Coordinates of C-alpha atoms in Angstrom, one line a residue:
X5 CA 9.9 6.6 29.4
X6 CA 12.9 6.8 31.7
X7 CA 13.1 6.0 35.6
X8 CA 16.4 5.3 37.9
X9 CA 16.5 1.7 40.5
X10 CA 19.8 1.2 42.8
X11 CA 21.4 3.9 40.3
X12 CA 20.9 2.3 36.7
X13 CA 19.3 4.1 35.0
X14 CA 15.8 1.4 32.1
X15 CA 15.5 3.6 28.9
X16 CA 11.3 2.2 27.6
X17 CA 9.1 3.6 24.2
X18 CA 5.7 3.0 24.3
X19 CA 4.9 -0.5 22.7
X20 CA 8.8 -2.2 23.5
X21 CA 7.6 -3.5 26.5
X22 CA 6.0 -7.2 26.7
X23 CA 4.6 -8.9 28.7
X24 CA 8.1 -11.1 30.0
X25 CA 9.9 -8.1 30.1
X26 CA 7.7 -6.2 32.8
X27 CA 8.3 -9.4 34.7
X28 CA 12.0 -9.4 34.6
X29 CA 11.6 -5.1 35.6
X30 CA 10.0 -6.0 38.6
X31 CA 11.6 -9.2 39.7
X32 CA 14.9 -7.0 39.7
X33 CA 13.1 -4.0 41.4
X34 CA 11.7 -6.4 44.2
X35 CA 7.9 -5.7 44.1
X36 CA 9.0 -5.1 47.9
X37 CA 11.0 -4.7 50.2
X38 CA 10.9 -5.0 53.9
X39 CA 13.8 -3.9 56.8
X40 CA 13.1 -5.6 60.1
X41 CA 14.8 -3.2 62.6
X42 CA 14.9 0.4 63.7
X43 CA 15.0 1.7 60.1
X44 CA 11.4 -1.2 59.4
X45 CA 10.8 0.7 55.5
X46 CA 8.0 0.0 52.6
X47 CA 9.2 0.1 49.0
X48 CA 5.9 -0.7 47.0
X49 CA 4.9 2.4 45.9
X50 CA 7.5 2.8 43.5
X51 CA 6.4 -0.6 42.7
X52 CA 3.5 0.5 42.6
X53 CA 4.3 3.7 41.2
X54 CA 6.4 2.4 38.4
X55 CA 3.9 -0.9 36.5
X56 CA 1.4 1.9 36.6
X57 CA 2.9 4.2 34.2
X58 CA 4.2 0.9 32.7
X59 CA 0.5 0.1 31.5
X60 CA 0.8 3.3 28.5
X61 CA 4.4 1.7 27.0
X62 CA 2.7 -2.2 27.1
X63 CA -0.6 -0.9 25.5
X64 CA -0.1 -1.4 21.9
X65 CA 1.4 -0.1 19.8
X66 CA -1.6 3.6 17.8
X67 CA -3.2 1.4 14.8
X68 CA -1.2 2.6 12.3
X69 CA 0.3 0.3 9.6
X70 CA 2.4 0.7 6.7
X71 CA 0.4 -1.0 3.7
X72 CA 0.8 -4.7 3.5
X73 CA 2.9 -6.9 1.7
X74 CA 5.5 -4.3 2.9
X75 CA 5.0 -2.2 -0.8
X76 CA 4.2 1.7 -0.1
X77 CA 7.8 3.1 0.0
X78 CA 11.0 3.0 -1.6
X79 CA 13.6 0.1 -1.3
X80 CA 16.8 0.3 -2.0
X81 CA 20.1 1.6 -0.7
X82 CA 20.2 4.2 -3.0
X83 CA 17.0 5.9 -2.4
X84 CA 16.3 9.9 -2.9
X85 CA 16.7 11.7 0.4
X86 CA 13.9 14.3 -1.8
X87 CA 11.4 12.9 -4.1
X88 CA 12.4 15.8 -6.5
X89 CA 9.5 16.7 -8.2
X90 CA 8.8 16.1 -11.8
X91 CA 11.5 16.7 -14.9
X92 CA 13.7 15.1 -17.5
X93 CA 17.0 15.0 -15.4
X94 CA 20.0 12.2 -15.4
X95 CA 19.2 8.3 -13.4
X96 CA 20.7 8.9 -10.0
X97 CA 18.4 7.0 -7.6
X98 CA 16.4 3.9 -8.0
X99 CA 13.7 2.0 -5.5
X100 CA 13.3 -1.5 -6.0
X101 CA 10.0 -1.6 -5.0
X102 CA 6.3 -2.2 -6.9
X103 CA 4.9 1.6 -7.8
X104 CA 2.5 -0.3 -10.3
X105 CA 0.7 -3.4 -9.2
X106 CA -2.6 -4.9 -11.0
X107 CA -4.2 -8.0 -9.8
X108 CA -6.3 -8.0 -13.9
X109 CA -6.0 -7.0 -16.9
X110 CA -3.4 -4.1 -18.0
X111 CA -4.1 -2.3 -21.5
X112 CA -2.6 0.0 -22.8
X113 CA -4.7 1.5 -25.5
X114 CA -5.4 5.0 -27.2
X115 CA -1.7 7.3 -27.0
X116 CA -0.9 6.5 -23.6
X117 CA 2.9 6.7 -23.3
X118 CA 5.0 5.1 -20.3
X119 CA 4.7 4.0 -17.1
X120 CA 7.2 4.8 -14.6
X121 CA 9.0 2.0 -12.2
X122 CA 8.5 -1.3 -11.1
X123 CA 5.3 -3.1 -12.3
X124 CA 3.7 -6.3 -11.5
X125 CA 0.6 -8.0 -13.5
X126 CA -0.9 -11.0 -12.9
X127 CA -3.3 -11.1 -16.2
X128 CA -2.2 -10.0 -19.0
X129 CA -0.4 -7.5 -20.6
X130 CA -2.5 -6.3 -23.8
X131 CA -1.0 -3.2 -25.7
X132 CA -3.2 -2.6 -28.3
X133 CA -2.8 1.7 -29.6
X134 CA -3.6 3.6 -32.5
X135 CA -2.4 4.5 -34.8
X136 CA -1.0 7.6 -36.0
X137 CA 0.5 8.6 -32.1
X138 CA 3.7 7.2 -31.4
X139 CA 3.8 3.3 -31.1
X140 CA 6.3 3.0 -28.0
X141 CA 4.5 2.3 -24.8
X142 CA 7.7 2.8 -21.8
X143 CA 7.6 0.8 -17.8
X144 CA 10.1 0.9 -15.8
X145 CA 11.5 4.2 -17.1
X146 CA 10.1 6.7 -17.9
X147 CA 11.4 10.3 -20.3
X148 CA 10.0 13.0 -18.1
X149 CA 8.4 11.9 -14.7
X150 CA 9.7 10.9 -11.3
X151 CA 12.9 9.7 -13.0
X152 CA 13.6 7.6 -10.5
X153 CA 13.3 3.6 -11.4
X154 CA 14.3 -0.1 -10.9
X155 CA 17.3 -0.8 -9.9
X156 CA 19.4 -1.6 -13.2
X157 CA 18.8 -5.2 -14.8
X158 CA 15.9 -5.8 -12.4
X159 CA 12.4 -6.8 -13.4
X160 CA 10.6 -3.3 -14.7
X161 CA 7.4 -5.1 -16.0
X162 CA 6.3 -9.1 -14.6
X163 CA 3.7 -10.2 -16.2
X164 CA 1.9 -13.6 -15.4
X165 CA -0.3 -14.2 -18.0
X166 CA 0.7 -13.7 -21.7
X167 CA 2.6 -10.5 -23.2
X168 CA 0.7 -8.9 -26.5
X169 CA 2.0 -6.7 -27.9
X170 CA 0.2 -5.1 -31.4
X171 CA 2.3 -4.7 -34.8
X172 CA 4.2 -2.0 -35.0
X173 CA 4.7 -1.5 -31.9
X174 CA 7.6 -1.4 -29.3
X175 CA 6.9 -2.5 -25.7
X176 CA 10.5 -0.9 -23.7
X177 CA 12.6 -2.0 -20.9
X178 CA 15.3 0.5 -21.8
X179 CA 16.6 4.2 -21.5
X180 CA 20.4 5.4 -22.4
X181 CA 22.2 3.1 -19.8
X182 CA 19.1 2.4 -17.9
X183 CA 17.8 -1.3 -18.4
X184 CA 15.6 -4.0 -16.9
X185 CA 14.4 -7.4 -17.1
X186 CA 10.0 -7.8 -18.5
X187 CA 9.4 -11.3 -17.9
X188 CA 5.5 -12.9 -19.0
X189 CA 4.6 -16.2 -17.8
X190 CA 3.0 -17.9 -20.4
X191 CA 2.7 -16.9 -24.3
X192 CA 4.0 -13.8 -25.8
X193 CA 3.2 -11.5 -29.3
X194 CA 5.2 -9.0 -30.6
X195 CA 8.1 -6.6 -30.3
X196 CA 9.3 -6.0 -26.5
X197 CA 13.1 -4.5 -25.5
X198 CA 15.4 -5.7 -24.6
X199 CA 14.5 -9.3 -25.1
X200 CA 11.7 -10.6 -22.3
X201 CA 11.9 -13.6 -19.9
X202 CA 10.0 -16.4 -20.7
X203 CA 8.8 -17.7 -16.1
X204 CA 5.5 -19.6 -15.5
X205 CA 6.3 -18.4 -11.3
X206 CA 6.9 -15.4 -12.3
X207 CA 4.1 -14.2 -10.5
X208 CA 4.6 -16.2 -7.7
X209 CA 5.5 -14.1 -5.2
X210 CA 2.7 -11.8 -5.7
X211 CA -0.1 -13.7 -6.0
X212 CA -1.5 -13.2 -2.1
X213 CA -1.1 -9.4 -2.5
X214 CA -4.6 -9.4 -4.5
X215 CA -6.4 -10.2 -2.1
X216 CA -4.3 -8.3 1.2
X217 CA -4.6 -5.4 -1.7
X218 CA -9.2 -6.5 -1.7
X219 CA -8.7 -6.5 2.8
X220 CA -6.4 -3.6 3.0
X221 CA -8.7 -1.2 1.8
X222 CA -11.7 -2.7 2.8
X223 CA -10.7 -1.6 6.3
X224 CA -9.1 1.5 5.7
X225 CA -12.9 2.4 4.7
X226 CA -15.2 -0.1 7.6
X227 CA -14.3 0.0 11.0
X228 CA -16.4 -2.0 12.3
X229 CA -18.7 -4.2 9.6
X230 CA -19.2 -3.7 5.9
X231 CA -22.4 -1.7 6.5
X232 CA -19.8 1.2 9.9
X233 CA -18.0 4.1 7.8
X234 CA -14.6 4.9 8.9
X235 CA -15.2 8.2 11.0
X236 CA -13.9 11.2 8.5
X237 CA -11.0 13.5 11.0
X238 CA -12.6 16.7 7.9
X239 CA -14.3 18.1 5.5
X240 CA -15.2 18.1 1.9
X241 CA -16.3 21.3 0.5
X242 CA -17.6 20.9 -3.8
X243 CA -16.7 25.3 -4.5
X244 CA -17.8 24.6 -7.8
X245 CA -14.5 25.6 -9.7
X246 CA -12.3 23.5 -6.6
X247 CA -13.0 20.8 -4.2
X248 CA -11.3 21.7 -0.7
X249 CA -10.7 19.3 1.8
X250 CA -10.7 20.7 5.4
X251 CA -8.1 18.8 8.5
X252 CA -8.8 18.9 11.2
X253 CA -5.5 20.5 11.2
X254 CA -4.1 17.6 14.9
X255 CA -5.1 14.3 13.9
X256 CA -1.9 11.9 12.4
X257 CA -5.0 10.3 10.0
X258 CA -6.1 12.7 8.3
X259 CA -9.4 11.0 7.2
X260 CA -11.7 12.4 4.1
X261 CA -16.0 10.2 2.9
X262 CA -16.6 10.6 -0.2
X263 CA -19.5 9.2 -1.8
X264 CA -19.7 11.2 -5.0
X265 CA -17.6 12.0 -8.4
X266 CA -14.9 14.7 -8.0
X267 CA -16.1 16.5 -10.8
X268 CA -18.2 19.9 -10.7
X269 CA -22.1 19.8 -10.8
X270 CA -21.4 19.5 -15.0
X271 CA -19.2 16.7 -14.9
X272 CA -16.0 18.9 -15.9
X273 CA -12.6 18.9 -14.2
X274 CA -12.8 20.1 -10.8
X275 CA -9.6 21.7 -9.3
X276 CA -8.4 20.2 -5.5
X277 CA -7.5 21.6 -2.5
X278 CA -6.1 20.3 1.4
X279 CA -6.2 23.1 3.0
X280 CA -5.1 22.9 7.8
X281 CA -3.4 19.0 7.3
X282 CA -0.6 18.8 9.9
X283 CA 2.9 18.6 8.5
X284 CA 3.6 15.0 8.6
X285 CA 0.5 13.5 8.7
X286 CA -1.7 11.0 6.5
X287 CA -4.0 11.5 4.2
X288 CA -6.8 8.9 3.3
X289 CA -9.2 9.5 1.0
X290 CA -12.3 6.7 0.4
X291 CA -14.7 7.3 -2.5
X292 CA -17.8 5.1 -2.1
X293 CA -20.1 4.4 -4.7
X294 CA -19.5 0.6 -7.3
X295 CA -18.8 3.8 -9.9
X296 CA -16.9 6.3 -9.7
X297 CA -15.2 9.3 -11.6
X298 CA -12.1 11.9 -11.1
X299 CA -12.4 14.7 -13.5
X300 CA -9.5 17.3 -12.7
X301 CA -7.2 20.0 -13.2
X302 CA -5.2 18.8 -10.5
X303 CA -1.2 19.1 -10.6
X304 CA 1.6 19.4 -8.0
X305 CA 0.8 19.9 -4.3
X306 CA 1.9 23.1 -1.5
X307 CA 2.3 21.2 1.1
X308 CA 6.0 19.3 1.4
X309 CA 6.1 15.8 1.1
X310 CA 1.8 15.5 1.1
X311 CA 2.3 13.4 -2.0
X312 CA 4.4 11.5 -0.3
X313 CA 1.7 10.9 2.4
X314 CA -1.9 10.6 0.6
X315 CA -4.2 7.8 0.1
X316 CA -7.7 7.8 -3.2
X317 CA -8.6 4.5 -1.9
X318 CA -12.3 3.0 -3.6
X319 CA -13.6 0.5 -2.0
X320 CA -16.2 -0.6 -3.4
X321 CA -16.0 0.0 -6.7
X322 CA -16.1 -1.4 -9.6
X323 CA -16.1 0.7 -12.6
X324 CA -13.7 4.5 -12.3
X325 CA -12.2 6.7 -14.6
X326 CA -9.7 9.2 -13.9
X327 CA -9.7 11.7 -16.2
X328 CA -8.1 15.5 -16.7
X329 CA -4.8 17.7 -18.1
X330 CA -4.0 16.6 -14.5
X331 CA -0.8 15.8 -12.6
X332 CA -2.2 14.2 -10.1
X333 CA -1.4 14.0 -6.4
X334 CA -0.7 10.6 -4.1
X335 CA -1.2 7.1 -4.4
X336 CA -4.7 5.0 -5.7
X337 CA -6.0 2.0 -4.5
X338 CA -8.4 0.1 -6.4
X339 CA -9.6 -2.3 -3.5
X340 CA -12.8 -4.4 -5.7
X341 CA -11.2 -7.7 -8.0
X342 CA -13.0 -7.4 -10.7
X343 CA -13.1 -3.5 -11.3
X344 CA -12.2 -2.2 -14.1
X345 CA -10.4 1.3 -14.5
X346 CA -10.2 3.7 -17.3
X347 CA -6.7 6.0 -16.7
X348 CA -7.1 8.5 -18.9
X349 CA -5.2 11.9 -16.8
X350 CA -2.1 13.3 -18.0
X351 CA -0.3 12.1 -15.3
X352 CA -0.6 9.9 -11.9
X353 CA 2.1 10.9 -9.4
X354 CA 2.8 8.6 -6.3
X355 CA 1.4 4.2 -6.2
X356 CA -1.5 2.8 -8.1
X357 CA -2.8 -0.2 -7.2
X358 CA -5.6 -2.5 -8.0
X359 CA -7.2 -5.2 -7.4
X360 CA -8.7 -5.1 -10.3
X361 CA -8.0 -4.1 -14.3
X362 CA -6.0 -1.2 -15.8
X363 CA -6.3 0.4 -18.6
X364 CA -4.3 3.2 -19.7
X365 CA -5.4 5.5 -22.3
X366 CA -6.0 9.0 -23.4
X367 CA -9.0 10.5 -24.6
X368 CA -9.7 13.2 -27.8
X369 CA -6.6 13.1 -29.9
X370 CA -4.8 14.1 -26.7
X371 CA -1.4 11.8 -26.0
X372 CA 1.7 11.5 -23.7
X373 CA -0.8 9.9 -19.9
X374 CA 1.5 8.9 -17.7
X375 CA 2.4 7.3 -14.3
X376 CA 5.8 8.3 -12.6
X377 CA 7.0 6.5 -9.7
X378 CA 6.4 8.2 -6.4
X379 CA 6.2 6.5 -2.7
X380 CA 3.8 6.2 0.1
X381 CA 5.0 6.7 3.6
X382 CA 2.2 7.0 5.2
X383 CA 1.0 5.6 8.1
X384 CA -3.1 4.0 7.5
X385 CA -5.1 2.0 9.7
X386 CA -3.8 -1.2 11.0
X387 CA -5.8 -3.4 9.9
X388 CA -6.3 -7.5 11.8
X389 CA -6.8 -9.2 8.7
X390 CA -9.3 -12.1 10.9
X391 CA -11.6 -9.7 11.9
X392 CA -11.7 -7.5 8.9
X393 CA -15.1 -8.5 6.3
X394 CA -14.5 -10.1 3.8
X395 CA -14.5 -8.6 0.8
X396 CA -17.9 -8.8 -2.0
X397 CA -18.0 -9.1 -5.2
X398 CA -15.0 -10.9 -5.1
X399 CA -14.8 -13.4 -9.2
X400 CA -14.8 -16.5 -9.2
X401 CA -10.4 -16.9 -10.9
X402 CA -13.4 -18.2 -14.2
X403 CA -14.9 -15.2 -15.0
X404 CA -11.3 -12.8 -14.1
X405 CA -10.9 -10.3 -17.2
X406 CA -8.5 -11.2 -20.8
X407 CA -7.9 -9.1 -22.9
X408 CA -8.7 -11.2 -26.3
X409 CA -10.4 -14.2 -24.9
X410 CA -9.8 -17.1 -23.2
X411 CA -6.4 -18.9 -23.3
X412 CA -5.7 -22.4 -22.4
X413 CA -5.9 -22.3 -19.1
X414 CA -2.7 -25.9 -19.2
X415 CA -1.2 -22.9 -19.7
X416 CA -1.5 -21.4 -16.8
X417 CA 1.7 -20.1 -14.4
X418 CA 1.1 -22.1 -10.9
X419 CA 1.1 -20.2 -7.6
X420 CA 1.7 -22.5 -5.8
X421 CA 5.1 -22.5 -7.8
X422 CA 7.7 -21.5 -5.0
X423 CA 9.8 -18.5 -7.5
X424 CA 13.8 -18.5 -8.4
X425 CA 15.7 -17.2 -5.3
X426 CA 17.3 -16.1 -6.5
X427 CA 14.7 -14.0 -7.4
X428 CA 12.4 -14.7 -4.7
X429 CA 12.4 -11.6 -1.6
X430 CA 13.9 -11.5 0.8
X431 CA 13.2 -12.7 4.5
X432 CA 15.1 -10.9 6.4
X433 CA 13.7 -7.7 4.8
X434 CA 16.8 -6.0 4.3
X435 CA 16.8 -4.8 0.9
X436 CA 19.0 -5.3 -2.2
X437 CA 20.0 -1.8 -4.0
X438 CA 20.5 -4.0 -6.8
X439 CA 16.8 -5.4 -7.2
X440 CA 13.9 -4.6 -6.4
X441 CA 10.9 -6.1 -4.1
X442 CA 10.4 -7.8 -6.9
X443 CA -13.5 10.7 -15.8
X444 CA -16.9 12.9 -14.9
X445 CA -19.0 10.3 -16.6
X446 CA -17.3 10.9 -19.9
X447 CA -17.6 8.3 -22.8
X448 CA -14.5 5.8 -23.7
X449 CA -13.0 7.9 -26.6
X450 CA -15.1 7.5 -29.6
X451 CA -12.2 6.7 -31.8
X452 CA -10.4 4.0 -29.9
X453 CA -10.4 1.1 -32.1
X454 CA -11.2 -2.3 -31.8
X455 CA -9.3 -4.2 -29.6
X456 CA -9.6 -7.2 -27.4
X457 CA -12.2 -6.4 -24.3
X458 CA -12.1 -8.3 -20.7
X459 CA -13.5 -11.5 -20.8
X460 CA -14.1 -14.2 -18.9
X461 CA -11.3 -17.3 -19.4
X462 CA -9.4 -19.0 -15.8
X463 CA -6.0 -18.7 -14.8
X464 CA -6.3 -16.0 -12.5
X465 CA -5.6 -16.0 -9.5
X466 CA -8.2 -15.7 -7.0
X467 CA -9.4 -13.3 -4.1
X468 CA -10.3 -13.9 -1.5
X469 CA -13.8 -15.3 -0.9
X470 CA -12.7 -17.7 -4.1
X471 CA -12.4 -21.5 -2.6
X472 CA -8.6 -20.9 -2.8
X473 CA -9.3 -18.0 -0.1
X474 CA -6.5 -15.2 0.4
X475 CA -3.7 -16.2 -1.1
X476 CA -4.9 -17.0 -4.0
X477 CA -4.4 -20.8 -5.4
X478 CA -1.7 -22.8 -4.4
X479 CA -1.6 -20.8 -1.2
X480 CA 1.0 -18.7 -2.5
X481 CA 2.1 -16.9 1.0
X482 CA 3.2 -13.7 -1.2
X483 CA 6.1 -14.1 0.3
X484 CA 8.8 -11.8 -0.5
X485 CA 11.0 -9.0 0.2
X486 CA 13.7 -5.9 -0.7
X487 CA 16.5 -8.0 -2.3
X488 CA 15.5 -8.6 -5.6
X489 CA 11.4 -9.6 -7.1
X490 CA 8.9 -9.1 -4.3
X491 CA 8.4 -6.7 -1.7
X492 CA 8.5 -8.3 2.2
X493 CA 5.3 -10.4 2.4
X494 CA 5.0 -10.0 6.4
X495 CA 3.4 -13.0 7.9
X496 CA 3.3 -17.4 5.4
X497 CA -0.5 -17.1 5.4
X498 CA -1.1 -14.0 3.2
X499 CA -2.0 -11.4 6.2
X500 CA -2.1 -8.0 6.3
X501 CA 1.3 -6.8 7.7
X502 CA 1.2 -7.3 11.5
X503 CA 0.4 -3.9 13.6
X504 CA 0.9 -4.4 16.7
X505 CA -3.5 -3.7 17.3
X506 CA -6.3 -5.9 17.7
X507 CA -4.6 -9.0 18.2
X508 CA -2.5 -8.1 21.2
X509 CA -5.7 -7.2 23.8
X510 CA -4.9 -10.4 25.6
X511 CA -1.4 -8.4 26.2
X512 CA -3.3 -5.7 28.5
X513 CA -5.9 -8.1 30.2
X514 CA -1.9 -10.0 31.7
X515 CA -0.6 -6.5 32.2
X516 CA -4.0 -5.2 34.1
X517 CA -4.5 -8.7 36.3
X518 CA -0.9 -8.3 36.8
X519 CA -0.9 -5.2 38.1
X520 CA -3.8 -5.6 40.7
X521 CA -1.9 -8.8 42.1
X522 CA 1.2 -6.3 42.6
X523 CA -1.4 -3.4 44.5
X524 CA -3.4 -6.6 45.8
X525 CA 0.6 -7.7 47.5
X526 CA 1.5 -3.7 48.0
X527 CA -2.3 -3.8 50.7
X528 CA -1.1 -7.2 52.2
X529 CA 2.5 -6.1 52.5
X530 CA 1.3 -2.6 53.8
X531 CA -0.6 -3.4 56.6
X532 CA 1.8 -6.3 57.9
X533 CA 4.4 -3.7 58.4
X534 CA 2.0 -1.6 60.3
X535 CA 1.5 -3.9 62.5
X536 CA 5.3 -4.0 62.9
X537 CA 5.4 -1.4 63.3

């Protein structure tokens, strides 16, 4: 908005004017001005018109926001301008943000191969692949992927509890000149290269993210309590061989609602297609249900930039199976902290954030399954954490999954501990380029070797609804920043990032009251002026 008063131009944009600023502006405009004598004039209409015009600028910004805690976009000064497709070219760019977040345990099984980008695991990392396949699992940098790893020398993998690599296998956080740091909080077993670093407080900057992601997932799926789903703006058609998501062609946030598995009638793989999605729109697919599967042959999306603005949200599921010979496009959010996601797709291309546990595996004789690093740059519904429903099914920390038995809780990292300042995020939010922020119901592969399965154990930070609240034990605020080891956590209480919506209703009320007062004053001035005339 621009207007000129007394020869001076004033420029304001929606959402940038505060109540105090408005008062100053109105004062400078001299709400009314009278000239007594022959040239008596009243300049009330100008002031009132300007004040009314400002109501749009004073209204809170549209209810849209990024993911909580600074998650999603690429961080650092070395991000690609245009993200490449899958390739095995040289590494020329880096991304310091978290690409994979696992609130429970991360299990590597069968013939899974790589997890590109920065990974944070609050629980255990347990690698036990089957015999006869590559005995290597790569983290941070992948042979084929976006080829945008975390900055050299930064944390590639951060594990809150035990780091276990089966005998004869190797966990690698290096390739050529690219190399990163692997940290673990408690016990180490097996071969890791480069040599890992023990740090009991390694995940302290991230503990609050688990609860915040749960709340965000619920908010994206339910806009007015658990029993009221967020309205869809588009339709979903099951065409047998493919699932077609058709948008409304206009909304900046395209919302789709699916209460079924994404697979054909026989449980086999379907293609996935998006139609009528405006350029630059964010696409949110809410998949409801306690047990859900996606079986797909999905490949690259024809819409430029859609991969980076597509979010698949599972707010309720405790069992999720993602399978198929697909290069699955878009980011994934799993909200239930008691969930287990079994991922056997050939590849995923986007952020992968789960409040629960993740098993990266393969099916049958397939192999080479990979998680690829691509950012999420969309604008999701703004969430006021104070009004977000408390998620159900949040496990007690003592029931958190734990492969391989229950270790002595006395060795658990204390999330209340303050991380080393050199590893903690910079609250200024200025990224240090050298660091990062810090199946259709198919059965589990029958040839999966006997391996530890998640069992009850103490030690994981609690999810919301637990005795410690959404920040996890010790009140860790999840603060972090793009300077090194964690994304910027907006707010010291682990609350969702402020969006300018919800909590600013007082501003509208105050604005309305002020405008009424201005109008009343104008009327009085006009009447008096007429009598004087």
